[in-house]
Short mmCIF file of C-alpha atoms in Angstrom, two decimals:
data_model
loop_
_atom_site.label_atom_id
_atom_site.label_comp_id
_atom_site.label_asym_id
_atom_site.label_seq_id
_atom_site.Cartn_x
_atom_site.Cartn_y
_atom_site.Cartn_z
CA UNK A 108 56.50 9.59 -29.27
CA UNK A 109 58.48 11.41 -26.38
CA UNK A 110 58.07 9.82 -22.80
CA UNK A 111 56.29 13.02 -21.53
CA UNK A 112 53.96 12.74 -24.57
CA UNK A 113 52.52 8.94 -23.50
CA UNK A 114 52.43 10.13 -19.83
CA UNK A 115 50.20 12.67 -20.75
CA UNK A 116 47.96 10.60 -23.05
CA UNK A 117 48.07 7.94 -20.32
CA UNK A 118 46.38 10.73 -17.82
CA UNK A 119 43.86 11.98 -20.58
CA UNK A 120 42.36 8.45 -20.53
CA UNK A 121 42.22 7.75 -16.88
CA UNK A 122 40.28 11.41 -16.81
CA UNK A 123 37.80 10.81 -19.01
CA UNK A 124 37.24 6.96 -17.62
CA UNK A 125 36.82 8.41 -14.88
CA UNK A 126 34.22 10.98 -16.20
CA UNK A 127 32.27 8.08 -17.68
CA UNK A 128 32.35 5.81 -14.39
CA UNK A 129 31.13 9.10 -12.64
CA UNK A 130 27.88 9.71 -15.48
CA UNK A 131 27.24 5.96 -14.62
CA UNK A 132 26.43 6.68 -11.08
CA UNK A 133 23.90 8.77 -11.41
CA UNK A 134 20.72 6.47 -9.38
CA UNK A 135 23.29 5.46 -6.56
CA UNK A 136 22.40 6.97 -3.80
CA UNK A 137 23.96 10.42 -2.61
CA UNK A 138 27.08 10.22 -0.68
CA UNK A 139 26.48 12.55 2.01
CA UNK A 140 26.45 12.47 5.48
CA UNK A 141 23.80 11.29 7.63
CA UNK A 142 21.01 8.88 6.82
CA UNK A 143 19.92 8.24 2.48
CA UNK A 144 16.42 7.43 2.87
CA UNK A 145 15.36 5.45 -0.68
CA UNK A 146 11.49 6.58 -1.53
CA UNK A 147 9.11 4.44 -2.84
CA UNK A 148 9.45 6.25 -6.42
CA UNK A 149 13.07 4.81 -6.49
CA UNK A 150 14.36 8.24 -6.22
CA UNK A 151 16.42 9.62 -3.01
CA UNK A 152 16.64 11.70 0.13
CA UNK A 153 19.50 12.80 2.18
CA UNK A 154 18.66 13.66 6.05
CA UNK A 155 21.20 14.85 8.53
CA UNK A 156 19.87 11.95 11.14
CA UNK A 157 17.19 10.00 12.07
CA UNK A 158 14.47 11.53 12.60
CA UNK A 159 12.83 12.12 15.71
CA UNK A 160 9.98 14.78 15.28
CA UNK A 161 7.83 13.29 12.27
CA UNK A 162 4.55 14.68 10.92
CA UNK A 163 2.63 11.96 8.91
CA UNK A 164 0.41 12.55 6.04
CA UNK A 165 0.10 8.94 5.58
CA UNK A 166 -2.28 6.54 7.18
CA UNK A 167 -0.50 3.59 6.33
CA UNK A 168 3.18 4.94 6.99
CA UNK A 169 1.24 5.74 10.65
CA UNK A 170 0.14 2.83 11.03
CA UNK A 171 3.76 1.01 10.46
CA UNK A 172 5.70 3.80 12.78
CA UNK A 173 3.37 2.43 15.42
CA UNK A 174 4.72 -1.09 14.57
CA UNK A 175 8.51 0.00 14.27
CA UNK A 176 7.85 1.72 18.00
CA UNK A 177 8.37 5.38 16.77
CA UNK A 178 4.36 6.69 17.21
CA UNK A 179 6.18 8.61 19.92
CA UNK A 180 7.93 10.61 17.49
CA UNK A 181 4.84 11.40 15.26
CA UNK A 182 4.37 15.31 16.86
CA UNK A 183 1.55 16.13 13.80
CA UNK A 184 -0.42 14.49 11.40
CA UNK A 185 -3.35 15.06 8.93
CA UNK A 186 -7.09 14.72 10.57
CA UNK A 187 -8.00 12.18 8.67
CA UNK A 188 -5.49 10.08 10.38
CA UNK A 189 -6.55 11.61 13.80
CA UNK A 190 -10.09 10.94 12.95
CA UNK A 191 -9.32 7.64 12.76
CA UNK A 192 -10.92 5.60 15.38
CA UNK A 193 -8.20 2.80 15.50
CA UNK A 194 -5.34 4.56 13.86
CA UNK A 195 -5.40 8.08 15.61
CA UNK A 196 -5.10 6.96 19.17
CA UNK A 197 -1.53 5.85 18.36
CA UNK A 198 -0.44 9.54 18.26
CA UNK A 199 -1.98 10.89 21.44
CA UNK A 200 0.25 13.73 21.41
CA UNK A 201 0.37 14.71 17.62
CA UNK A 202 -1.42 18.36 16.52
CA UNK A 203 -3.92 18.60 13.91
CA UNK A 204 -2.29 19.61 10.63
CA UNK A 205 -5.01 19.85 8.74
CA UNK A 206 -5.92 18.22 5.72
CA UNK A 207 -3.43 15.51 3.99
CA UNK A 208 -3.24 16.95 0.46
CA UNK A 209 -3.17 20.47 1.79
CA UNK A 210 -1.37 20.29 5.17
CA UNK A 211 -1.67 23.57 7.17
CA UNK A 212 2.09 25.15 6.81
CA UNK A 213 2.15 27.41 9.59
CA UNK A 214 0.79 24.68 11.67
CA UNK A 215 3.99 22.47 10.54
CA UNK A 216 6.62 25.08 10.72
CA UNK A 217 5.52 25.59 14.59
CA UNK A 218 5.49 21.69 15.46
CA UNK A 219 9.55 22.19 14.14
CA UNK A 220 9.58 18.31 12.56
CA UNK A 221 12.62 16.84 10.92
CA UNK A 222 10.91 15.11 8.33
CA UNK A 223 7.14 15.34 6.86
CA UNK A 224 6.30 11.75 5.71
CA UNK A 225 3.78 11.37 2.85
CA UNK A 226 2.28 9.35 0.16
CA UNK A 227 4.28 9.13 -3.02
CA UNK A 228 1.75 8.99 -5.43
CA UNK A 229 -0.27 11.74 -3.66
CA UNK A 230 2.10 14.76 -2.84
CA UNK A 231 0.60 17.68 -1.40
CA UNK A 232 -0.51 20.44 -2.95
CA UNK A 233 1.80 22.78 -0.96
CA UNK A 234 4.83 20.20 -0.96
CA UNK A 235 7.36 23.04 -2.50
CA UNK A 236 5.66 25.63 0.54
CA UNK A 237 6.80 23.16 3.12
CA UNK A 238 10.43 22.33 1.55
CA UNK A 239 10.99 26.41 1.26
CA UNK A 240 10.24 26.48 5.30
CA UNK A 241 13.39 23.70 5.12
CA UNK A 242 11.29 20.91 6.47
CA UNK A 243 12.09 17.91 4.05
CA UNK A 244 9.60 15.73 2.97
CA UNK A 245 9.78 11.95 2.67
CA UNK A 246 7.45 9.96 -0.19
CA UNK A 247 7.23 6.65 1.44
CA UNK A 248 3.71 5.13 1.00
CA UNK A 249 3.64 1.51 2.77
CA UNK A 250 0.96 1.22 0.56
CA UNK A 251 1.02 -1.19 -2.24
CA UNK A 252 2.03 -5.13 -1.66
CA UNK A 253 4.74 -5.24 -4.03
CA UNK A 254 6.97 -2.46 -2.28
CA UNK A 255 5.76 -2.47 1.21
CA UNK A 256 9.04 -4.39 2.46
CA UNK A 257 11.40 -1.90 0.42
CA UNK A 258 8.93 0.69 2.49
CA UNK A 259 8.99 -0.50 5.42
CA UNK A 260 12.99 -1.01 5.35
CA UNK A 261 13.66 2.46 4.62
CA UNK A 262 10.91 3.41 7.16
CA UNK A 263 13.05 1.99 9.96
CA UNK A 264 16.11 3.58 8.36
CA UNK A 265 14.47 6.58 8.77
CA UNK A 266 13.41 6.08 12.64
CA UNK A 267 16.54 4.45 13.48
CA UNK A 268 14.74 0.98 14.17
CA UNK A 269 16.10 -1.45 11.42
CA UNK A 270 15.40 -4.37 13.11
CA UNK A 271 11.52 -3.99 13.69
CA UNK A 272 11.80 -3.56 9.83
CA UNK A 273 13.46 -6.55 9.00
CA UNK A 274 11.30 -8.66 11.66
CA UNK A 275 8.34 -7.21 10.12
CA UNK A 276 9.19 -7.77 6.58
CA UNK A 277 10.32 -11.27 7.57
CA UNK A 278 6.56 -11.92 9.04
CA UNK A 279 5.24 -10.02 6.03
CA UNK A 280 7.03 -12.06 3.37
CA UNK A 281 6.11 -14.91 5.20
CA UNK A 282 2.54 -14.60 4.79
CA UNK A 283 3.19 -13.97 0.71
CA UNK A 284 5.11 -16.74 0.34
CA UNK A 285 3.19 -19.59 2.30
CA UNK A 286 0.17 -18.16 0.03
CA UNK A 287 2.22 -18.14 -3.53
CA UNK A 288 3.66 -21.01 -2.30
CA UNK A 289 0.17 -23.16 -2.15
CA UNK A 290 -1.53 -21.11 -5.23
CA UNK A 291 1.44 -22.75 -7.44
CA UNK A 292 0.07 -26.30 -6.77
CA UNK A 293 -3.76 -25.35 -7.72
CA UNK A 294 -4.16 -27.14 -11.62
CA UNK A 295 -7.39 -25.61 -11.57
CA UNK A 296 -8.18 -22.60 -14.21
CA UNK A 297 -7.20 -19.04 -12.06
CA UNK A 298 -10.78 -17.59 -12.32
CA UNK A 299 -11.52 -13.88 -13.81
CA UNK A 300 -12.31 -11.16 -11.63
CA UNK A 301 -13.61 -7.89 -11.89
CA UNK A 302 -12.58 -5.44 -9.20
CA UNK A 303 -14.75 -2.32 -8.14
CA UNK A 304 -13.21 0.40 -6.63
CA UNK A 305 -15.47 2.55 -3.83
CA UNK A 306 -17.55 4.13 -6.48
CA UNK A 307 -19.98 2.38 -8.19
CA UNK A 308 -18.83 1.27 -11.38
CA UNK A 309 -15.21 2.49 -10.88
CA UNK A 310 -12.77 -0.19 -12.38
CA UNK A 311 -9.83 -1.45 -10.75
CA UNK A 312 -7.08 -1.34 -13.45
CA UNK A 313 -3.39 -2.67 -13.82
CA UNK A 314 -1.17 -1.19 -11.35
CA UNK A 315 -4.08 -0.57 -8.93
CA UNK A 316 -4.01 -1.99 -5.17
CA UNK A 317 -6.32 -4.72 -5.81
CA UNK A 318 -4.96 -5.08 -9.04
CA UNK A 319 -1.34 -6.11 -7.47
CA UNK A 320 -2.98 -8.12 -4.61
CA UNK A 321 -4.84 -10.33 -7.14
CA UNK A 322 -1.83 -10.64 -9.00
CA UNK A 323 -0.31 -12.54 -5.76
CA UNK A 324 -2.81 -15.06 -6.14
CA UNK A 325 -2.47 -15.04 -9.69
CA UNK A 326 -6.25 -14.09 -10.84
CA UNK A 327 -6.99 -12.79 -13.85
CA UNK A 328 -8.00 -8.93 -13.61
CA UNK A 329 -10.86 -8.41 -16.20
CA UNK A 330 -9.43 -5.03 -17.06
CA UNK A 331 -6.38 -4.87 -18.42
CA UNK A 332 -5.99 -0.99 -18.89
CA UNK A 333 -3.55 0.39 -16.88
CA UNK A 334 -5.03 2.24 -13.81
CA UNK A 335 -3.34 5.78 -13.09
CA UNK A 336 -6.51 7.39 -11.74
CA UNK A 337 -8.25 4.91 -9.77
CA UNK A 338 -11.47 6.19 -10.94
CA UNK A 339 -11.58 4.57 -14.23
CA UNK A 340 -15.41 4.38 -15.05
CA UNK A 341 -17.04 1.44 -17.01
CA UNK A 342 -20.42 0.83 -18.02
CA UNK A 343 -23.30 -1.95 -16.18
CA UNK A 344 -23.64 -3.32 -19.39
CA UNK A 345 -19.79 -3.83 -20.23
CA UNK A 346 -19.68 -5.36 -16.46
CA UNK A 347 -22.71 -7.79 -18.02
CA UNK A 348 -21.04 -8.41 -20.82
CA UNK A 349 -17.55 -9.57 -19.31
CA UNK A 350 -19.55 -11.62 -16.75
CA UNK A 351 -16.87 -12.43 -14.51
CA UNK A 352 -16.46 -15.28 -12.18
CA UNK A 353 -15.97 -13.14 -9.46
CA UNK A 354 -16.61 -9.72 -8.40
CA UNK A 355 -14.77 -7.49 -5.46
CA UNK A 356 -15.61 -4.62 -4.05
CA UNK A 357 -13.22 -2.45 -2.07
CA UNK A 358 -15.09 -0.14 0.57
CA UNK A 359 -14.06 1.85 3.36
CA UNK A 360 -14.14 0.21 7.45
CA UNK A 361 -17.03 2.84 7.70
CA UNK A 362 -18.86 1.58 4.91
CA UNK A 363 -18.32 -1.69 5.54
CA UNK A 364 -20.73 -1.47 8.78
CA UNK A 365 -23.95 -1.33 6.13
CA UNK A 366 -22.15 -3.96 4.07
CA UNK A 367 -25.21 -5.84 3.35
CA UNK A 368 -27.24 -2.99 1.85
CA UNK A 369 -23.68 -2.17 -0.18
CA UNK A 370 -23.90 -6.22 -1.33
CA UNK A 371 -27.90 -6.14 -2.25
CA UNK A 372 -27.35 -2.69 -4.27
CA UNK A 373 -25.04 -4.51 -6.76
CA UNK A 374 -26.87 -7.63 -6.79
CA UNK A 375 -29.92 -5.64 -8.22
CA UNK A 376 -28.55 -3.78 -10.15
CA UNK A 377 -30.64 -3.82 -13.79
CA UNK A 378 -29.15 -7.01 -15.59
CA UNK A 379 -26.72 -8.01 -12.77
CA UNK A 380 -28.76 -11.10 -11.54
CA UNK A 381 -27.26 -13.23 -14.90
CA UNK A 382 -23.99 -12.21 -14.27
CA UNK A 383 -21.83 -15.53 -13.13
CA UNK A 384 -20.52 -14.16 -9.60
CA UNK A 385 -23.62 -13.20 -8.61
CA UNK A 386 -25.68 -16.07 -9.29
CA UNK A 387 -23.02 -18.26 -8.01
CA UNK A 388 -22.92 -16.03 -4.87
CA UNK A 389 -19.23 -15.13 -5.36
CA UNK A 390 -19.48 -11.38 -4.97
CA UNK A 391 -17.22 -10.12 -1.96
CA UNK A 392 -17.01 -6.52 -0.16
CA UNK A 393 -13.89 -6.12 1.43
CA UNK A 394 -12.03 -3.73 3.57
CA UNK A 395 -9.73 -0.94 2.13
CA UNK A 396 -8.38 -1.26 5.74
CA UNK A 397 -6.82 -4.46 4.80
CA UNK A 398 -6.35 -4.32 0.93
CA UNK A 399 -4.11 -1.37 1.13
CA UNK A 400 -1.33 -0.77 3.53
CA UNK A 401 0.65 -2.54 6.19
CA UNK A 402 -2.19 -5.55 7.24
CA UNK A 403 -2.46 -5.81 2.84
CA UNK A 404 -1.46 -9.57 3.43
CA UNK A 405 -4.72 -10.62 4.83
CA UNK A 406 -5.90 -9.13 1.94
CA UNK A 407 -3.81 -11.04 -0.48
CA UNK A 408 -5.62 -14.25 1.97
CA UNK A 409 -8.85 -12.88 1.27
CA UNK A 410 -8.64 -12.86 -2.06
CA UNK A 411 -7.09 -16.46 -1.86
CA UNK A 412 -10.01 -17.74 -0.28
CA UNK A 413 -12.23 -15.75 -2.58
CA UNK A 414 -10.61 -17.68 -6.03
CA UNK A 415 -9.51 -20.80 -4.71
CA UNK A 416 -12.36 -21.45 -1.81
CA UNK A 417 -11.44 -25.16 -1.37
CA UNK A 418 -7.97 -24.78 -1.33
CA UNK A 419 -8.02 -22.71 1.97
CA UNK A 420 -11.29 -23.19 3.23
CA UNK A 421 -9.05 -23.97 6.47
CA UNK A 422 -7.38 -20.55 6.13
CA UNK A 423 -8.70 -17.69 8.64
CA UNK A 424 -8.06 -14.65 7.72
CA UNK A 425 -9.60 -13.14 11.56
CA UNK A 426 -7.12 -15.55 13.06
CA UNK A 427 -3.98 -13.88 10.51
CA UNK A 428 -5.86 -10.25 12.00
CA UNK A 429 -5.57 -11.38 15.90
CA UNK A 430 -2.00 -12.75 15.65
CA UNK A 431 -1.35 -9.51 13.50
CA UNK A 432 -2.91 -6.97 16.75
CA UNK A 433 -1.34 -9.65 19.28
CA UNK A 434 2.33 -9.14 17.59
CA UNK A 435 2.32 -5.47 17.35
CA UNK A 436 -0.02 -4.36 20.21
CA UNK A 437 -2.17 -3.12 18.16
CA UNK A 438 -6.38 -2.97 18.12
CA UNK A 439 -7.21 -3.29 14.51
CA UNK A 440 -10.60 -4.20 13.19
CA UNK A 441 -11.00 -8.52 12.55
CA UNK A 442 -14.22 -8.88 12.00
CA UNK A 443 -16.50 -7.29 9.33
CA UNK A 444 -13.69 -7.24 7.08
CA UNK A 445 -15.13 -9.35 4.05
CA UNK A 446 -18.78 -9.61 3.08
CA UNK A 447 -20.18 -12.07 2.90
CA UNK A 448 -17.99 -13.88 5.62
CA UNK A 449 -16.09 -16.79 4.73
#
């Protein structure tokens, strides 16, 4: 074989190694100019820069721009963040955009934002409206325990304020790990749990918020189904049946303000009276404000001291709240965030 011939050969090889190194690429991030923003799907965004006119769609990615000092930015967001009595005074200045899961598009396109920020798992309706007026949109939730770090690190990519991130995430993990850290020297039996969502009888499956918080603290969810609606539906006397050692419900911070009418209406409920957690009085309302979202470690405590009561009868989970508003200037709801209190 001539010279030439082998040189040529040599060059067909390195082209198509090169083809497969390429095709093995394909979930690194773009290499493009600007800022790669990872969303909480896994999947990628390119933005020219950081962005510094936002319009939030997401409570909980609200709630952690105020912590990563960028509420400033936020020049819209969805009412029921405004509505919010402790989360819409952090953006003064932002215009109504009308409803999360159907923002009002001629209302965005006026405010002129870089970025639209909203929940991953809940895209709006009009989401392909908005991204034909060119305003990208960013899926980052902050939402669920096991990704809020990876959130809240490409949250403060996003605002230009890494370090707030990482100093967050560092107080964050903390938390998790001083909690995991104690739970893996309890011999005791990790009880079973049933977890209600905010509709009577609505099951908290795998996957779910609570579902992932009461796998922190390694509890045994009753329902093993996994939960892609959060509105899966099971019977009183299936509930009787499973009698579980313990019983959560999630309800809103409104809600949560008739708590003990919530609490009676299970615990006469036809049947209910026999099942374990409620004779043994370990039935628990709890705040969505602080099972989902940024403050979702004094949830993961709350459900600590729900399971394991001796173990960290000296925990507070008010105290973890004040530090929490005291570190980020924030005023957050402590009290009336678990029925009964501990």
């Amino acid at each position: 074989m001539s010279a030439k011939r082998v040189l040529t050969l040599f060059c067909a090889v390195l082209l198509i190694l090169g083809a497969v190194m390429i095709a093995g690429c394909t979930t690194a991030p773009p290499q493009n100019e600007g800022i790669t923003v990872m969303q909480s799907d896994g999947t990628y965004v390119n933005l020219p820069h950081t962005a510094e006119r936002i319009v939030i769609l997401s409570s909980n990615a609200g709630e952690m721009l105020q912590i990563l000092g960028a509420a400033d930015k936020v020049v819209g967001a969805a009412d029921s963040i405004l509505s919010n009595e402790y989360i819409g005074p952090m953006f003064p200045n932002a215009a109504d955009t009308g409803k999360w899961n159907v923002p009002d598009l001629e209302t965005i396109i006026s405010l002129s934002p870089d970025v639209v920020i909203a929940y991953s798992s809940s895209k709006p309706n009009n989401a392909d409206a908005i991204k034909a007026a060119n305003i990208p949109i960013v899926y980052i939730d902050c939402y669920k325990p096991t990704t809020m770090c990876q959130d809240v690190r490409e949250l403060g990519k996003l605002v230009g304020n890494t370090e707030e991130a990482e100093a967050f995430c560092k107080y964050y993990e903390g938390v998790m790990d001083t909690l995991s850290s104690r739970i893996s020297n309890i011999s005791s039996e990790h009880p079973r749990v049933f977890c209600e969502g905010y509709t009577d009888y609505s099951a908290q499956g795998v996957g779910s918020g609570m579902d992932l918080l009461l796998n922190i603290v390694d509890g045994v969810n009753i329902i093993q189904e996994e939960d892609t609606s959060s509105s899966m539906k099971v019977s009183p006397e299936w509930i009787i049946d499973q009698n579980p050692p313990v019983y959560i419900k999630v309800a809103t911070h409104a809600n949560m303000a008739d708590a003990e009418n919530r609490y009676n209406a299970i615990t006469s409920r036809t049947g209910f009276s026999g099942i374990k957690a409620i004779a043994d009085n370990r039935l628990w309302l709890i705040d969505s404000g602080i099972t989902y979202g940024p403050r979702c470690f004094a949830g993961a405590a709350s459900f600590a001291k729900m399971l394991y009561p001796d173990e960290f009868k000296d925990l507070s989970v008010e105290d973890m709240l004040k530090d929490y508003n005291k570190r980020y200037s924030l005023n957050l709801p402590v009290e009336n965030t678990v029925y009964p209190k501990f």
